PDB file of C-alpha atoms in Angstrom:
ATOM      1  CA  MET J  10      28.746 -56.397  18.195  1.00 47.00           C
ATOM      2  CA  SER J  11      29.113 -53.876  16.573  1.00 44.00           C
ATOM      3  CA  THR J  12      32.698 -51.374  16.470  1.00 40.00           C
ATOM      4  CA  ILE J  13      33.365 -49.929  19.147  1.00 40.00           C
ATOM      5  CA  ALA J  14      33.809 -45.999  19.225  1.00 41.00           C
ATOM      6  CA  HIS J  15      35.967 -44.642  22.085  1.00 42.00           C
ATOM      7  CA  ARG J  16      34.801 -41.468  23.584  1.00 44.00           C
ATOM      8  CA  ASN J  17      36.015 -38.477  26.271  1.00 44.00           C
ATOM      9  CA  LYS J  18      32.850 -38.544  28.534  1.00 43.00           C
ATOM     10  CA  LYS J  19      33.083 -34.493  28.286  1.00 46.00           C
ATOM     11  CA  SER J  20      31.782 -35.522  24.503  1.00 52.00           C
ATOM     12  CA  PHE J  21      27.944 -37.151  26.179  1.00 53.00           C
ATOM     13  CA  SER J  22      25.180 -34.567  27.373  1.00 56.00           C
ATOM     14  CA  PRO J  23      24.634 -33.143  30.587  1.00 46.00           C
ATOM     15  CA  LYS J  24      21.242 -35.546  30.527  1.00 45.00           C
ATOM     16  CA  MET J  25      23.584 -38.344  28.995  1.00 52.00           C
ATOM     17  CA  LYS J  26      26.205 -37.965  32.185  1.00 49.00           C
ATOM     18  CA  VAL J  27      23.911 -37.372  34.700  1.00 39.00           C
ATOM     19  CA  PHE J  28      21.920 -41.073  33.450  1.00 48.00           C
ATOM     20  CA  LEU J  29      25.678 -42.573  34.057  1.00 51.00           C
ATOM     21  CA  GLY J  30      26.143 -41.222  37.004  1.00 48.00           C
ATOM     22  CA  ALA J  31      22.883 -43.226  38.059  1.00 43.00           C
ATOM     23  CA  LEU J  32      24.787 -46.455  37.051  1.00 50.00           C
ATOM     24  CA  SER J  33      27.673 -46.094  38.961  1.00 47.00           C
ATOM     25  CA  SER J  34      26.120 -48.496  41.592  1.00 41.00           C
ATOM     26  CA  MET J  35      26.637 -50.935  38.567  1.00 48.00           C
ATOM     27  CA  ALA J  36      29.501 -49.721  37.817  1.00 45.00           C
ATOM     28  CA  MET J  37      31.176 -51.036  41.238  1.00 44.00           C
ATOM     29  CA  LEU J  38      29.685 -54.430  40.758  1.00 45.00           C
ATOM     30  CA  CYS J  39      32.113 -54.771  37.435  1.00 44.00           C
ATOM     31  CA  ILE J  40      35.094 -53.122  37.459  1.00 38.00           C
ATOM     32  CA  GLY J  41      35.928 -54.386  41.374  1.00 41.00           C
ATOM     33  CA  VAL J  42      37.363 -51.632  43.428  1.00 35.00           C
ATOM     34  CA  THR J  43      40.373 -52.932  45.390  1.00 32.00           C
ATOM     35  CA  SER J  44      39.395 -50.771  48.609  1.00 32.00           C
ATOM     36  CA  ALA J  45      35.206 -52.456  48.727  1.00 33.00           C
ATOM     37  CA  GLN J  46      37.344 -56.020  47.879  1.00 33.00           C
ATOM     38  CA  ALA J  47      39.706 -55.894  50.773  1.00 33.00           C
ATOM     39  CA  ASP J  48      36.515 -54.850  52.804  1.00 36.00           C
ATOM     40  CA  THR J  49      34.155 -57.256  51.445  1.00 34.00           C
ATOM     41  CA  GLY J  50      36.262 -60.330  51.062  1.00 37.00           C
ATOM     42  CA  GLN J  51      34.943 -63.250  49.038  1.00 42.00           C
ATOM     43  CA  LYS J  52      31.408 -62.964  51.142  1.00 52.00           C
ATOM     44  CA  GLY J  53      31.292 -59.669  49.253  1.00 67.00           C
ATOM     45  CA  GLU J  54      31.172 -61.272  45.486  1.00 84.00           C
ATOM     46  CA  ILE J  55      27.734 -61.296  43.749  1.00 88.00           C
ATOM     47  CA  ILE J  56      26.049 -64.096  42.163  1.00 86.00           C
ATOM     48  CA  GLY J  57      23.999 -64.468  39.327  1.00 89.00           C
ATOM     49  CA  GLU J  58      20.932 -66.992  39.370  1.00 86.00           C
ATOM     50  CA  PRO J  59      17.786 -67.857  37.235  1.00 87.00           C
ATOM     51  CA  VAL J  60      14.957 -65.366  37.911  1.00 81.00           C
ATOM     52  CA  GLY J  61      12.014 -67.126  40.535  1.00 69.00           C
ATOM     53  CA  PRO J  62       9.554 -65.732  42.599  1.00 58.00           C
ATOM     54  CA  ASN J  63      11.401 -63.808  45.048  1.00 62.00           C
ATOM     55  CA  ALA J  64      14.767 -62.690  46.065  1.00 59.00           C
ATOM     56  CA  SER J  65      16.965 -64.013  47.732  1.00 69.00           C
ATOM     57  CA  THR J  66      19.518 -61.950  49.864  1.00 81.00           C
ATOM     58  CA  VAL J  67      18.426 -60.359  52.723  1.00 81.00           C
ATOM     59  CA  SER J  68      21.799 -58.743  54.903  1.00 79.00           C
ATOM     60  CA  HIS J  69      21.051 -56.380  58.060  1.00 76.00           C
ATOM     61  CA  HIS J  70      17.538 -56.929  57.636  1.00 79.00           C
ATOM     62  CA  HIS J  71      17.162 -55.751  54.345  1.00 81.00           C
ATOM     63  CA  LEU J  72      16.239 -56.986  51.454  1.00 86.00           C
ATOM     64  CA  GLN J  73      18.413 -57.184  48.113  1.00 87.00           C
ATOM     65  CA  PRO J  74      15.797 -55.129  45.553  1.00 86.00           C
ATOM     66  CA  ALA J  75      16.110 -56.637  42.248  1.00 81.00           C
ATOM     67  CA  LEU J  76      19.085 -56.456  39.964  1.00 88.00           C
ATOM     68  CA  SER J  77      18.587 -57.947  36.968  1.00 93.00           C
ATOM     69  CA  TYR J  78      20.034 -58.773  33.557  1.00 96.00           C
ATOM     70  CA  ILE J  79      20.119 -61.578  30.345  1.00 97.00           C
ATOM     71  CA  SER J  80      22.886 -64.158  30.046  1.00 97.00           C
ATOM     72  CA  GLU J  81      23.417 -65.031  26.745  1.00 98.00           C
ATOM     73  CA  TRP J  82      25.570 -67.932  25.831  1.00 96.00           C
ATOM     74  CA  ALA J  83      26.741 -70.736  23.365  1.00 96.00           C
ATOM     75  CA  ASP J  84      25.254 -74.470  24.062  1.00 97.00           C
ATOM     76  CA  ALA J  85      27.413 -77.391  23.121  1.00 96.00           C
ATOM     77  CA  SER J  86      26.484 -77.658  19.269  1.00 97.00           C
ATOM     78  CA  GLY J  87      27.362 -73.756  19.325  1.00 97.00           C
ATOM     79  CA  ALA J  88      24.054 -72.684  19.022  1.00 98.00           C
ATOM     80  CA  THR J  89      23.153 -69.827  20.883  1.00 98.00           C
ATOM     81  CA  HIS J  90      20.581 -68.539  23.575  1.00 98.00           C
ATOM     82  CA  PHE J  91      19.455 -66.122  25.938  1.00 97.00           C
ATOM     83  CA  THR J  92      17.842 -66.890  30.029  1.00 96.00           C
ATOM     84  CA  HIS J  93      16.756 -64.256  32.664  1.00 95.00           C
ATOM     85  CA  CYS J  94      18.627 -64.209  35.079  1.00 95.00           C
ATOM     86  CA  ARG J  95      19.357 -61.742  38.820  1.00 93.00           C
ATOM     87  CA  ILE J  96      22.088 -60.191  40.938  1.00 92.00           C
ATOM     88  CA  GLU J  97      22.359 -62.052  44.564  1.00 89.00           C
ATOM     89  CA  ASN J  98      24.833 -61.791  47.428  1.00 90.00           C
ATOM     90  CA  GLU J  99      24.827 -57.779  47.448  1.00 90.00           C
ATOM     91  CA  LYS J 100      25.641 -56.639  50.682  1.00 92.00           C
ATOM     92  CA  PHE J 101      23.989 -53.444  52.971  1.00 92.00           C
ATOM     93  CA  LYS J 102      26.509 -51.091  53.854  1.00 92.00           C
ATOM     94  CA  SER J 103      28.216 -47.894  53.331  1.00 94.00           C
ATOM     95  CA  TYR J 104      30.198 -47.849  50.523  1.00 92.00           C
ATOM     96  CA  ALA J 105      32.152 -44.597  51.766  1.00 94.00           C
ATOM     97  CA  PRO J 106      31.671 -44.031  55.401  1.00 95.00           C
ATOM     98  CA  PRO J 107      30.252 -41.801  56.842  1.00 96.00           C
ATOM     99  CA  ALA J 108      28.394 -42.497  53.551  1.00 97.00           C
ATOM    100  CA  ALA J 109      24.262 -43.661  53.966  1.00 96.00           C
ATOM    101  CA  PRO J 110      24.706 -47.853  53.626  1.00 94.00           C
ATOM    102  CA  GLN J 111      24.017 -49.054  50.053  1.00 93.00           C
ATOM    103  CA  TRP J 112      23.713 -52.009  48.372  1.00 91.00           C
ATOM    104  CA  ILE J 113      27.125 -52.836  46.799  1.00 92.00           C
ATOM    105  CA  GLY J 114      28.262 -56.159  45.639  1.00 90.00           C
ATOM    106  CA  ILE J 115      31.985 -57.139  43.576  1.00 87.00           C
ATOM    107  CA  SER J 116      32.468 -58.853  40.597  1.00 86.00           C
ATOM    108  CA  PRO J 117      34.842 -61.552  40.797  1.00 84.00           C
ATOM    109  CA  ASP J 118      35.379 -60.841  36.815  1.00 85.00           C
ATOM    110  CA  LYS J 119      38.639 -59.516  35.817  1.00 89.00           C
ATOM    111  CA  ILE J 120      38.434 -55.868  32.906  1.00 94.00           C
ATOM    112  CA  GLU J 121      40.355 -56.078  30.276  1.00 96.00           C
ATOM    113  CA  SER J 122      38.403 -52.895  29.021  1.00 96.00           C
ATOM    114  CA  ILE J 123      35.414 -50.361  29.551  1.00 97.00           C
ATOM    115  CA  SER J 124      34.169 -48.401  26.380  1.00 97.00           C
ATOM    116  CA  TYR J 125      31.217 -46.966  24.649  1.00 97.00           C
ATOM    117  CA  ALA J 126      28.720 -47.942  21.549  1.00 97.00           C
ATOM    118  CA  ALA J 127      26.414 -46.170  19.871  1.00 98.00           C
ATOM    119  CA  LEU J 128      24.609 -48.138  17.103  1.00 98.00           C
ATOM    120  CA  PRO J 129      22.952 -45.359  14.784  1.00 98.00           C
ATOM    121  CA  VAL J 130      19.851 -45.330  13.839  1.00 98.00           C
ATOM    122  CA  GLY J 131      18.221 -48.001  11.361  1.00 98.00           C
ATOM    123  CA  TYR J 132      21.699 -50.218  12.524  1.00 98.00           C
ATOM    124  CA  GLU J 133      21.339 -53.627  11.722  1.00 97.00           C
ATOM    125  CA  GLY J 134      23.804 -55.956  11.947  1.00 96.00           C
ATOM    126  CA  SER J 135      25.155 -59.014  10.572  1.00 97.00           C
ATOM    127  CA  TRP J 136      25.875 -62.679  12.553  1.00 98.00           C
ATOM    128  CA  HIS J 137      28.706 -62.771  14.812  1.00 97.00           C
ATOM    129  CA  HIS J 138      30.064 -63.644  18.271  1.00 95.00           C
ATOM    130  CA  ALA J 139      31.168 -61.689  21.290  1.00 95.00           C
ATOM    131  CA  PRO J 140      35.281 -60.913  21.367  1.00 91.00           C
ATOM    132  CA  SER J 141      34.960 -62.396  24.231  1.00 92.00           C
ATOM    133  CA  PRO J 142      32.848 -62.135  27.558  1.00 95.00           C
ATOM    134  CA  GLN J 143      31.491 -58.943  28.288  1.00 96.00           C
ATOM    135  CA  TRP J 144      29.128 -57.549  29.911  1.00 97.00           C
ATOM    136  CA  VAL J 145      26.808 -54.466  27.496  1.00 98.00           C
ATOM    137  CA  ILE J 146      24.817 -51.705  29.490  1.00 98.00           C
ATOM    138  CA  THR J 147      22.810 -49.875  27.578  1.00 98.00           C
ATOM    139  CA  LEU J 148      22.714 -46.260  28.203  1.00 98.00           C
ATOM    140  CA  ALA J 149      20.214 -44.433  26.043  1.00 98.00           C
ATOM    141  CA  GLY J 150      18.267 -45.818  22.639  1.00 98.00           C
ATOM    142  CA  LYS J 151      16.615 -49.613  22.211  1.00 98.00           C
ATOM    143  CA  TRP J 152      18.334 -52.301  20.334  1.00 98.00           C
ATOM    144  CA  SER J 153      17.154 -56.145  19.487  1.00 98.00           C
ATOM    145  CA  VAL J 154      19.620 -58.998  19.849  1.00 98.00           C
ATOM    146  CA  GLU J 155      18.944 -62.727  18.264  1.00 98.00           C
ATOM    147  CA  THR J 156      19.952 -65.873  19.127  1.00 98.00           C
ATOM    148  CA  THR J 157      20.494 -68.390  16.968  1.00 98.00           C
ATOM    149  CA  ASP J 158      17.475 -70.335  18.112  1.00 98.00           C
ATOM    150  CA  GLY J 159      15.314 -68.112  17.216  1.00 97.00           C
ATOM    151  CA  LYS J 160      14.778 -65.985  20.152  1.00 98.00           C
ATOM    152  CA  ARG J 161      14.731 -62.199  20.026  1.00 98.00           C
ATOM    153  CA  PHE J 162      14.748 -59.829  23.396  1.00 98.00           C
ATOM    154  CA  VAL J 163      14.949 -55.562  23.889  1.00 98.00           C
ATOM    155  CA  GLN J 164      16.411 -53.976  25.938  1.00 98.00           C
ATOM    156  CA  GLY J 165      16.417 -50.490  27.247  1.00 98.00           C
ATOM    157  CA  PRO J 166      18.373 -47.847  29.100  1.00 98.00           C
ATOM    158  CA  GLY J 167      19.199 -49.109  32.276  1.00 96.00           C
ATOM    159  CA  GLU J 168      18.897 -52.577  30.934  1.00 97.00           C
ATOM    160  CA  MET J 169      22.419 -55.265  30.626  1.00 97.00           C
ATOM    161  CA  GLN J 170      23.186 -58.353  29.406  1.00 97.00           C
ATOM    162  CA  PHE J 171      25.950 -61.061  30.163  1.00 97.00           C
ATOM    163  CA  ASN J 172      27.619 -62.015  26.599  1.00 97.00           C
ATOM    164  CA  ASP J 173      29.679 -65.130  26.835  1.00 95.00           C
ATOM    165  CA  ASP J 174      28.617 -66.539  23.372  1.00 96.00           C
ATOM    166  CA  SER J 175      32.313 -66.865  21.915  1.00 93.00           C
ATOM    167  CA  ASN J 176      32.086 -70.413  21.464  1.00 94.00           C
ATOM    168  CA  SER J 177      29.515 -70.011  19.729  1.00 97.00           C
ATOM    169  CA  HIS J 178      30.254 -71.694  15.951  1.00 97.00           C
ATOM    170  CA  PRO J 179      27.935 -73.202  12.150  1.00 97.00           C
ATOM    171  CA  ARG J 180      25.947 -76.336  13.471  1.00 96.00           C
ATOM    172  CA  LYS J 181      25.249 -78.620  10.187  1.00 94.00           C
ATOM    173  CA  ASP J 182      22.048 -76.958   9.476  1.00 93.00           C
ATOM    174  CA  ASP J 183      22.705 -73.747   9.958  1.00 96.00           C
ATOM    175  CA  ALA J 184      25.244 -71.165   9.776  1.00 96.00           C
ATOM    176  CA  HIS J 185      24.758 -68.918  11.822  1.00 97.00           C
ATOM    177  CA  VAL J 186      26.592 -67.754  15.075  1.00 97.00           C
ATOM    178  CA  GLY J 187      26.899 -65.844  18.239  1.00 98.00           C
ATOM    179  CA  HIS J 188      23.930 -63.320  17.753  1.00 98.00           C
ATOM    180  CA  VAL J 189      22.974 -60.223  15.422  1.00 98.00           C
ATOM    181  CA  SER J 190      21.821 -57.098  16.940  1.00 98.00           C
ATOM    182  CA  LYS J 191      19.720 -53.931  15.728  1.00 98.00           C
ATOM    183  CA  THR J 192      18.410 -50.474  17.238  1.00 98.00           C
ATOM    184  CA  VAL J 193      15.106 -50.217  18.033  1.00 98.00           C
ATOM    185  CA  GLY J 194      13.069 -47.165  17.514  1.00 98.00           C
ATOM    186  CA  ASN J 195      14.491 -43.733  16.098  1.00 97.00           C
ATOM    187  CA  VAL J 196      17.030 -43.133  18.486  1.00 97.00           C
ATOM    188  CA  PRO J 197      20.448 -44.084  18.554  1.00 98.00           C
ATOM    189  CA  ASN J 198      21.278 -46.694  20.899  1.00 98.00           C
ATOM    190  CA  GLU J 199      24.315 -45.329  23.862  1.00 98.00           C
ATOM    191  CA  GLN J 200      26.374 -48.385  25.143  1.00 98.00           C
ATOM    192  CA  LEU J 201      28.674 -49.666  27.826  1.00 98.00           C
ATOM    193  CA  ILE J 202      30.351 -52.068  27.336  1.00 98.00           C
ATOM    194  CA  ILE J 203      32.990 -53.770  29.519  1.00 97.00           C
ATOM    195  CA  LYS J 204      34.886 -56.176  28.245  1.00 96.00           C
ATOM    196  CA  LEU J 205      36.820 -59.628  30.339  1.00 95.00           C
ATOM    197  CA  LYS J 206      40.300 -60.198  30.390  1.00 91.00           C
ATOM    198  CA  PRO J 207      41.162 -62.790  27.979  1.00 84.00           C
ATOM    199  CA  GLY J 208      40.927 -66.274  30.060  1.00 82.00           C
ATOM    200  CA  THR J 209      38.819 -65.193  32.723  1.00 85.00           C
ATOM    201  CA  ARG J 210      37.696 -68.172  35.290  1.00 84.00           C
ATOM    202  CA  LEU J 211      33.702 -67.109  34.472  1.00 89.00           C
ATOM    203  CA  HIS J 212      31.390 -68.214  37.353  1.00 88.00           C
ATOM    204  CA  GLN J 213      27.608 -70.263  36.418  1.00 89.00           C
ATOM    205  CA  LYS J 214      24.331 -71.168  37.806  1.00 88.00           C
ATOM    206  CA  GLY J 215      22.084 -72.588  35.951  1.00 89.00           C
ATOM    207  CA  HIS J 216      23.064 -70.928  32.622  1.00 91.00           C
ATOM    208  CA  CYS J 217      23.219 -67.777  34.181  1.00 92.00           C
ATOM    209  CA  VAL J 218      26.497 -66.723  33.715  1.00 90.00           C
ATOM    210  CA  TYR J 219      28.720 -63.807  35.563  1.00 88.00           C
TER     211      TYR J 219
END
């Protein structure tokens, strides 16, 4: 990931503040608010699983809407790959009674920091792995990520990934590690990065890490 620029939220434009507000539900997943954890318990924790033809979570007779992400991971040889995944096991309930019910899921992750990053127009990074497992949510603009298997994905506003390639290392036939990222288009790429604490026990279903 690029060098992280910490910012005061006041520096964002009104349009960006509106967009950040729209992402509040995702922030709840990753911050893990204590009161919600006490109410939902273990049954309220989200799970990640490979994308399939149908969502599987039903709560109070409602079918959970799709919430997708990309899981980037390293295999035993040190090569990196990515998998299209989705978040399941949210609960349809009031987050702050008497507010109307909404979909709520609590992340099992332990958070070390929440940072903002901006990739400038024309940014082309170098091959590297994440400093630790982290969620990256695109706020504005687009960027691409290429893994060592030669595959590439592009994400735009509202899309997210879980980066777990910290164990990537060079191979005999390939010195590349982790991933390489670039901006796409003629506007900067704004990101929200949620870094997990060292030693956090990760959860995994197939190649969907969360």
